[in-house]
Short mmCIF file of C-alpha atoms and ligand atoms in Angstrom, two decimals:
data_model
loop_
_atom_site.label_atom_id
_atom_site.label_comp_id
_atom_site.label_asym_id
_atom_site.label_seq_id
_atom_site.Cartn_x
_atom_site.Cartn_y
_atom_site.Cartn_z
CA MET A 1049 150.30 112.29 110.39
CA LEU A 1050 152.44 110.13 112.68
CA TYR A 1051 156.14 110.91 113.10
CA ARG A 1052 158.76 108.47 114.36
CA VAL A 1053 162.54 108.42 114.47
CA ILE A 1054 164.96 105.69 113.43
CA ASP A 1055 168.72 105.64 113.41
CA GLU A 1056 170.33 106.22 110.01
CA THR A 1057 172.08 102.86 110.31
CA GLU A 1058 168.70 101.11 110.29
CA ALA A 1059 167.84 102.03 106.71
CA PRO A 1060 169.37 98.77 105.36
CA ALA A 1061 167.16 96.74 107.71
CA LEU A 1062 164.11 98.65 106.50
CA VAL A 1063 164.97 97.95 102.85
CA ALA A 1064 165.66 94.28 103.65
CA ALA A 1065 162.26 93.99 105.35
CA PHE A 1066 160.54 95.43 102.28
CA MET A 1067 162.46 93.00 100.07
CA GLU A 1068 160.86 90.05 101.81
CA ARG A 1069 157.52 90.89 100.19
CA TYR A 1070 158.17 93.45 97.47
CA GLU A 1071 160.40 94.24 94.57
CA VAL A 1072 162.36 97.29 95.72
CA VAL A 1073 163.08 100.00 93.15
CA ALA A 1074 165.45 102.78 94.18
CA PRO A 1075 167.88 105.36 92.80
CA VAL A 1076 171.18 103.79 91.70
CA LYS A 1077 174.25 105.36 90.12
CA ARG A 1078 174.86 104.74 86.40
CA GLY A 1079 178.08 106.41 85.26
CA ASP A 1080 177.81 110.00 86.44
CA LYS A 1081 173.99 109.95 86.48
CA TYR A 1082 171.26 108.23 88.48
CA VAL A 1083 168.31 106.06 87.48
CA PHE A 1084 165.49 104.28 89.25
CA SER A 1085 166.11 100.56 89.05
CA ALA A 1086 165.26 97.34 90.88
CA VAL A 1087 167.87 96.57 93.55
CA ASP A 1088 168.90 93.44 95.41
CA SER A 1089 170.53 95.09 98.41
CA PHE A 1090 170.69 98.41 100.22
CA ASP A 1091 174.33 98.81 99.12
CA GLU A 1092 173.20 99.49 95.55
CA ILE A 1093 171.05 102.45 96.59
CA ALA A 1094 172.32 106.03 96.25
CA LEU A 1095 169.94 107.71 98.67
CA ASP A 1096 171.60 111.14 98.46
CA TYR A 1097 171.16 111.38 94.68
CA PRO A 1098 170.50 114.83 93.13
CA THR A 1099 167.86 113.59 90.64
CA THR A 1100 167.39 110.71 88.24
CA ILE A 1101 167.43 110.89 84.43
CA ALA A 1102 163.80 109.78 84.24
CA SER A 1103 161.11 109.80 86.89
CA PRO A 1104 159.64 106.77 88.68
CA LYS A 1105 156.45 107.30 86.64
CA LYS A 1106 157.36 104.30 84.47
CA TYR A 1107 156.51 101.93 87.33
CA LEU A 1108 152.88 103.07 87.40
CA LEU A 1109 152.53 104.05 83.75
CA PRO A 1110 155.00 101.87 81.83
CA ALA A 1111 156.40 103.27 78.59
CA LYS A 1112 154.93 100.21 76.89
CA GLU A 1113 152.33 98.08 78.58
CA THR A 1114 150.34 95.13 77.35
CA LEU A 1115 146.79 95.74 78.53
CA PHE A 1116 145.60 92.31 77.48
CA GLU A 1117 146.33 89.51 75.05
CA PHE A 1118 143.67 87.71 73.11
CA ASP A 1119 143.31 84.35 71.42
CA ALA A 1120 140.32 84.33 69.08
CA GLU A 1121 140.60 80.62 68.28
CA ASN A 1122 140.23 79.58 71.93
CA ASN A 1123 138.16 82.59 72.92
CA GLU A 1124 140.64 83.55 75.67
CA VAL A 1125 141.77 86.88 77.07
CA THR A 1126 144.82 87.14 79.33
CA ASP A 1127 144.18 89.78 81.95
CA TYR A 1128 146.61 92.67 82.52
CA THR A 1129 146.57 92.26 86.30
CA ASP A 1130 148.65 89.10 85.96
CA GLU A 1131 151.65 91.32 85.24
CA VAL A 1132 151.33 93.73 88.16
CA ARG A 1133 153.88 93.02 90.88
CA PRO A 1134 154.03 94.30 94.47
CA ARG A 1135 156.70 96.96 94.54
CA VAL A 1136 158.25 99.58 96.80
CA LEU A 1137 159.55 102.77 95.23
CA PHE A 1138 162.23 103.63 97.77
CA GLY A 1139 163.91 107.04 97.95
CA VAL A 1140 161.48 109.10 95.90
CA HIS A 1141 161.87 112.87 96.13
CA ALA A 1142 158.96 115.12 97.10
CA CYS A 1143 158.60 116.56 93.59
CA ASP A 1144 158.15 113.08 92.14
CA ILE A 1145 155.64 112.14 94.83
CA ASN A 1146 153.67 115.23 93.89
CA GLY A 1147 154.07 114.26 90.25
CA LEU A 1148 152.59 110.84 90.95
CA GLN A 1149 149.77 112.53 92.83
CA ASN A 1150 149.05 114.57 89.70
CA LEU A 1151 148.97 111.38 87.63
CA SER A 1152 146.61 109.87 90.19
CA SER A 1153 144.27 112.84 89.79
CA VAL A 1154 144.00 111.96 86.12
CA PHE A 1155 143.99 108.17 86.15
CA ASN A 1156 141.90 107.79 89.29
CA ASP A 1157 139.31 110.36 88.22
CA PRO A 1158 136.10 108.71 89.49
CA ARG A 1159 134.35 109.51 86.19
CA TYR A 1160 136.92 107.61 84.10
CA PRO A 1161 139.05 105.47 86.43
CA ASP A 1162 141.90 103.73 84.67
CA PRO A 1163 142.05 100.12 85.92
CA TYR A 1164 145.59 99.56 84.65
CA TYR A 1165 147.08 102.53 86.47
CA ALA A 1166 144.98 101.72 89.55
CA ALA A 1167 146.27 98.14 89.60
CA HIS A 1168 149.90 99.33 89.56
CA ALA A 1169 149.21 102.00 92.18
CA ALA A 1170 147.45 99.57 94.51
CA ALA A 1171 150.47 97.26 94.38
CA THR A 1172 153.00 100.04 95.00
CA LEU A 1173 154.29 101.50 98.24
CA ILE A 1174 156.15 104.80 98.11
CA VAL A 1175 158.97 105.63 100.51
CA GLY A 1176 160.05 109.22 100.02
CA VAL A 1177 163.30 110.85 101.03
CA ALA A 1178 164.01 114.54 101.55
CA CYS A 1179 166.61 116.04 99.22
CA MET A 1180 168.64 119.16 98.59
CA PRO A 1181 167.84 121.07 95.39
CA SER A 1182 170.12 121.08 92.34
CA ALA A 1183 170.64 124.12 90.11
CA ASN A 1184 167.72 123.19 87.81
CA CYS A 1185 165.22 122.41 90.58
CA PHE A 1186 162.29 124.79 90.99
CA CYS A 1187 159.77 122.59 92.82
CA ASN A 1188 159.58 125.38 95.41
CA LEU A 1189 157.97 127.61 92.76
CA MET A 1190 155.47 124.90 91.82
CA ASP A 1191 154.41 124.23 95.44
CA ALA A 1192 155.87 120.75 95.16
CA GLU A 1193 158.91 120.89 97.44
CA GLU A 1194 157.01 119.15 100.26
CA ALA A 1195 155.22 115.82 100.02
CA ARG A 1196 152.09 116.26 102.07
CA ALA A 1197 150.35 113.04 101.03
CA ALA A 1198 150.54 110.14 98.58
CA TYR A 1199 153.43 108.35 100.31
CA ASP A 1200 153.65 105.44 102.72
CA LEU A 1201 156.79 106.60 104.52
CA PHE A 1202 158.83 109.76 104.10
CA LEU A 1203 162.36 109.95 105.49
CA THR A 1204 164.10 113.19 106.39
CA ASN A 1205 167.70 112.92 107.51
CA ILE A 1206 168.08 115.06 110.60
CA GLY A 1207 171.68 114.23 111.36
CA GLY A 1208 172.51 110.57 111.94
CA ARG A 1209 168.84 109.69 112.16
CA TYR A 1210 165.67 109.90 110.09
CA LEU A 1211 162.46 111.60 111.03
CA VAL A 1212 159.94 109.24 109.45
CA SER A 1213 156.52 110.55 108.44
CA ILE A 1214 154.13 107.61 108.33
CA GLY A 1215 151.42 107.60 105.70
CA SER A 1216 150.08 104.05 105.75
CA VAL A 1217 149.48 101.22 108.19
CA VAL A 1218 151.10 98.59 105.99
CA ALA A 1219 154.36 100.55 105.77
CA ALA A 1220 154.21 101.41 109.48
CA ASN A 1221 154.04 97.72 110.30
CA VAL A 1222 157.13 96.97 108.21
CA LEU A 1223 158.94 99.89 109.85
CA GLU A 1224 158.00 98.76 113.37
CA ALA A 1225 159.09 95.17 112.70
CA ALA A 1226 162.40 96.08 111.04
CA CYS A 1227 163.67 99.01 113.09
CA ASP A 1228 164.08 100.26 116.62
CA VAL A 1229 161.43 102.96 116.28
CA ARG A 1230 161.09 105.72 118.84
CA GLU A 1231 158.86 108.75 119.23
CA ALA A 1232 160.14 112.11 118.00
CA THR A 1233 161.48 114.44 120.68
CA ASP A 1234 161.56 118.24 120.66
CA GLU A 1235 165.22 117.98 119.68
CA ASP A 1236 164.23 115.88 116.64
CA ARG A 1237 161.54 118.36 115.66
CA ILE A 1238 163.98 121.26 115.88
CA ALA A 1239 166.50 119.32 113.77
CA PHE A 1240 163.73 118.64 111.24
CA ARG A 1241 162.94 122.34 111.04
CA ALA A 1242 166.63 123.14 110.48
CA ALA A 1243 166.85 120.56 107.68
CA THR A 1244 163.73 121.99 106.03
CA ARG A 1245 165.06 125.54 106.27
CA ALA A 1246 168.43 124.51 104.81
CA ARG A 1247 166.62 123.01 101.82
CA GLN A 1248 164.46 126.07 101.31
CA GLU A 1249 167.53 128.32 101.36
CA ALA A 1250 169.40 126.17 98.83
CA PHE A 1251 167.07 126.77 95.87
CA ASN A 1252 168.46 128.56 92.83
CA ARG A 1253 167.25 132.15 93.25
CA ASP A 1254 168.08 132.97 89.61
CA ILE A 1255 164.91 131.14 88.55
CA PRO A 1256 162.22 133.82 88.72
CA ASP A 1257 159.21 133.32 90.93
CA ILE A 1258 156.25 134.41 88.78
CA GLN A 1259 153.06 134.09 90.77
CA GLU A 1260 150.63 135.01 87.99
CA ILE A 1261 151.74 132.41 85.45
CA PRO A 1262 148.26 131.27 84.33
CA MET A 1263 146.98 134.78 83.73
CA LEU A 1264 150.20 135.82 81.96
CA MET A 1265 150.14 132.76 79.74
CA ASP A 1266 146.64 133.68 78.64
CA ALA A 1267 147.69 137.30 78.08
CA PHE A 1268 150.77 136.35 76.01
CA HIS A 1269 149.20 133.48 74.10
CA GLU A 1270 150.01 135.04 70.73
CA ASP A 1271 153.45 136.41 71.62
CA GLU A 1272 156.24 135.74 69.14
CA PHE A 1273 158.12 134.10 72.03
CA TRP A 1274 156.33 130.83 71.19
CA GLU A 1275 157.53 131.00 67.59
CA GLU A 1276 161.05 131.54 68.85
CA LEU A 1277 160.80 128.47 71.12
CA GLY A 1278 159.13 126.42 68.39
CA GLY A 1279 161.86 127.38 65.92
CA ARG A 1280 164.33 125.65 68.21
CA CYS A 1281 162.27 122.56 69.06
CA LEU A 1282 163.55 119.30 67.55
CA SER A 1283 160.31 117.40 68.26
CA CYS A 1284 162.45 114.75 69.96
CA ASN A 1285 160.06 114.18 72.91
CA ALA A 1286 162.95 113.94 75.38
CA CYS A 1287 161.16 116.42 77.64
CA ALA A 1288 158.04 114.27 77.82
CA ASN A 1289 159.97 111.05 78.28
CA VAL A 1290 161.80 112.25 81.39
CA CYS A 1291 158.86 114.21 82.84
CA PRO A 1292 157.10 112.79 85.91
CA THR A 1293 153.79 114.34 84.87
CA CYS A 1294 153.48 113.78 81.11
CA TYR A 1295 150.84 111.12 80.81
CA CYS A 1296 149.62 111.05 77.21
CA PHE A 1297 149.54 107.65 75.59
CA ASP A 1298 148.57 105.85 72.40
CA ILE A 1299 146.76 102.52 72.08
CA ARG A 1300 147.92 99.94 69.55
CA ASP A 1301 146.35 96.62 68.62
CA THR A 1302 148.89 94.18 67.24
CA LEU A 1303 147.91 90.97 65.47
CA ASP A 1304 150.25 87.99 65.26
CA PRO A 1305 150.69 86.24 61.89
CA GLY A 1306 147.43 84.42 61.22
CA ALA A 1307 145.46 87.14 63.00
CA ALA A 1308 143.96 84.76 65.57
CA THR A 1309 146.08 86.06 68.43
CA GLY A 1310 147.39 89.44 69.37
CA ARG A 1311 147.60 92.05 72.05
CA ARG A 1312 146.47 95.54 72.93
CA GLU A 1313 149.29 97.79 74.07
CA ARG A 1314 149.50 101.21 75.61
CA VAL A 1315 152.60 103.25 74.73
CA TRP A 1316 153.70 106.70 75.82
CA ASP A 1317 152.92 109.50 73.42
CA ALA A 1318 153.84 113.18 73.61
CA CYS A 1319 152.18 116.41 72.53
CA THR A 1320 155.54 117.54 71.13
CA SER A 1321 155.24 114.85 68.42
CA PRO A 1322 154.27 116.27 65.00
CA GLN A 1323 151.52 113.66 64.52
CA PHE A 1324 150.09 113.93 68.05
CA ALA A 1325 147.16 116.17 67.09
CA MET A 1326 146.70 114.79 63.60
CA VAL A 1327 143.25 113.34 62.93
CA ALA A 1328 141.64 111.24 60.22
CA GLY A 1329 141.73 113.08 56.91
CA GLY A 1330 145.15 114.49 57.65
CA HIS A 1331 144.20 117.68 59.50
CA ASN A 1332 146.66 118.57 62.24
CA PHE A 1333 145.34 120.76 65.06
CA ARG A 1334 148.91 121.66 66.09
CA PRO A 1335 150.85 121.63 62.83
CA THR A 1336 153.87 123.67 63.95
CA PRO A 1337 156.53 123.10 66.62
CA ALA A 1338 155.55 126.47 68.10
CA SER A 1339 151.94 125.40 68.61
CA ARG A 1340 153.08 122.12 70.17
CA VAL A 1341 155.63 123.64 72.53
CA ARG A 1342 153.11 126.27 73.56
CA HIS A 1343 150.51 123.60 74.20
CA ARG A 1344 152.91 121.61 76.37
CA MET A 1345 153.81 124.64 78.46
CA TYR A 1346 150.17 125.65 78.80
CA HIS A 1347 149.24 122.23 80.06
CA LYS A 1348 152.10 122.30 82.58
CA LEU A 1349 151.54 125.82 83.87
CA ASN A 1350 147.96 126.77 83.08
CA GLY A 1351 145.41 124.18 81.94
CA PHE A 1352 145.94 121.52 84.61
CA LEU A 1353 145.85 124.19 87.30
CA ALA A 1354 142.44 125.36 86.15
CA LYS A 1355 141.03 121.87 86.54
CA HIS A 1356 142.98 120.41 89.47
CA ASP A 1357 143.98 123.53 91.42
CA ARG A 1358 147.71 122.87 91.14
CA ASN A 1359 150.34 123.05 88.44
CA LEU A 1360 151.02 119.92 86.43
CA CYS A 1361 154.71 120.81 86.38
CA VAL A 1362 156.32 119.93 89.70
CA GLY A 1363 159.60 121.70 88.96
CA CYS A 1364 161.80 118.60 88.96
CA GLY A 1365 164.13 120.18 86.40
CA ARG A 1366 164.58 117.01 84.33
CA CYS A 1367 163.42 118.56 81.06
CA VAL A 1368 165.87 121.40 81.66
CA SER A 1369 168.68 118.85 81.41
CA ALA A 1370 167.05 116.68 78.74
CA CYS A 1371 166.23 119.37 76.18
CA LYS A 1372 169.20 120.01 73.90
CA VAL A 1373 167.88 123.42 72.83
CA ASP A 1374 167.06 124.91 76.23
CA ILE A 1375 163.26 124.76 76.12
CA SER A 1376 161.74 124.32 79.57
CA PRO A 1377 159.32 125.93 82.01
CA ILE A 1378 162.28 127.91 83.35
CA GLU A 1379 162.55 129.61 79.95
CA VAL A 1380 158.87 130.51 80.21
CA LEU A 1381 159.35 131.96 83.70
CA LYS A 1382 162.34 133.97 82.46
CA PHE A 1383 160.31 135.26 79.52
CA PHE A 1384 157.67 136.64 81.86
CA ASP A 1385 160.41 138.05 84.04
CA ARG A 1386 161.83 139.91 81.01
CA LYS A 1387 158.34 141.21 80.26
CA GLY A 1388 158.49 142.86 83.66
CA ALA A 1389 155.86 140.68 85.27
S1 LIG B 489 157.82 120.03 82.80
FE1 LIG B 489 160.01 119.68 83.19
S2 LIG B 489 160.37 120.55 85.24
FE2 LIG B 489 158.14 120.33 85.00
S3 LIG B 489 157.68 118.31 85.91
FE3 LIG B 489 158.01 117.98 83.71
S4 LIG B 489 160.20 117.46 83.51
FE4 LIG B 489 159.89 118.36 85.55
S1 LIG B 490 161.12 120.99 73.82
FE1 LIG B 490 163.23 120.19 73.72
S2 LIG B 490 163.13 118.09 74.57
FE2 LIG B 490 161.02 118.74 74.10
S3 LIG B 490 160.61 117.96 72.03
FE3 LIG B 490 161.37 120.07 71.77
S4 LIG B 490 163.62 119.84 71.53
FE4 LIG B 490 162.86 117.88 72.35
#
């Protein structure tokens, strides 16, 4: 990894340079919250945001995406790649970068590569920014507080300047052309270490660190705790909609009147939906809210780990805020803590 330093005042020039060739999407303030949105100038960007309502996942896996359109009369198919635009996701936190890396593990699986996700990913540069944790953040417990890969640039403010980790040649070239880049000194490296330590010390220590989550989830699979959680669940899917790592989708074919033209669309789905595991004939493999909530938590904290060697949950804390009845991985960690784990 290459490390360089730029002055903090050069961030606008870096964004402007990206804007010459890319749509720039960044965190912006909306009321008292923050969202990722396309911006026209650096002034719109709130780089010191705590977190956004939803993750930047929607730019690689849109909530609703037309995969192709067809015209049976003229025997034509309009290709999905026409709609993919070059884009920079600017100011992405480490947890979300790790979340996107988890999505990449799924959609870029060499056995079943997803060309739609791959097309978005190939057109997207990611510029990360180091953050300070909020009360609901537990990325440190999910090994997701550092972005070790899957970004093009990563900026850490080390006091009036950024230490820039460089992850790709294309982004390095933009950086070099836009900014007065210099090599990192020992003083910069020490400042970087201090910034990292300050972040580590700022995490909410009331969220229990349970190392044996997968084993415990298997051991307590039938515990009444899941019924208690399920009894609260509203099946609203808010948790899945804000989550950077929920990736389930449905496919819908829609015909226009006359049935000669139409489109195939992919839309987000969620395992917390009552009909998610319903199959032809009406059987539902997860008929109760308890079975659905349990499944979601198992996928986040157990099942994905077994296959990909890391948790699917990256501890971003968004579902903690989104869920109106306090169901989240933090509740699961606290349950195991109460059990004396
Ligand atoms: S499960 Fe919740 S905390 Fe974990 S990544 Fe998803 S939204 Fe973030
Ligand atoms: S766990 Fe919470 S946010 Fe998720 S579907 Fe149930 S009520 Fe909605």
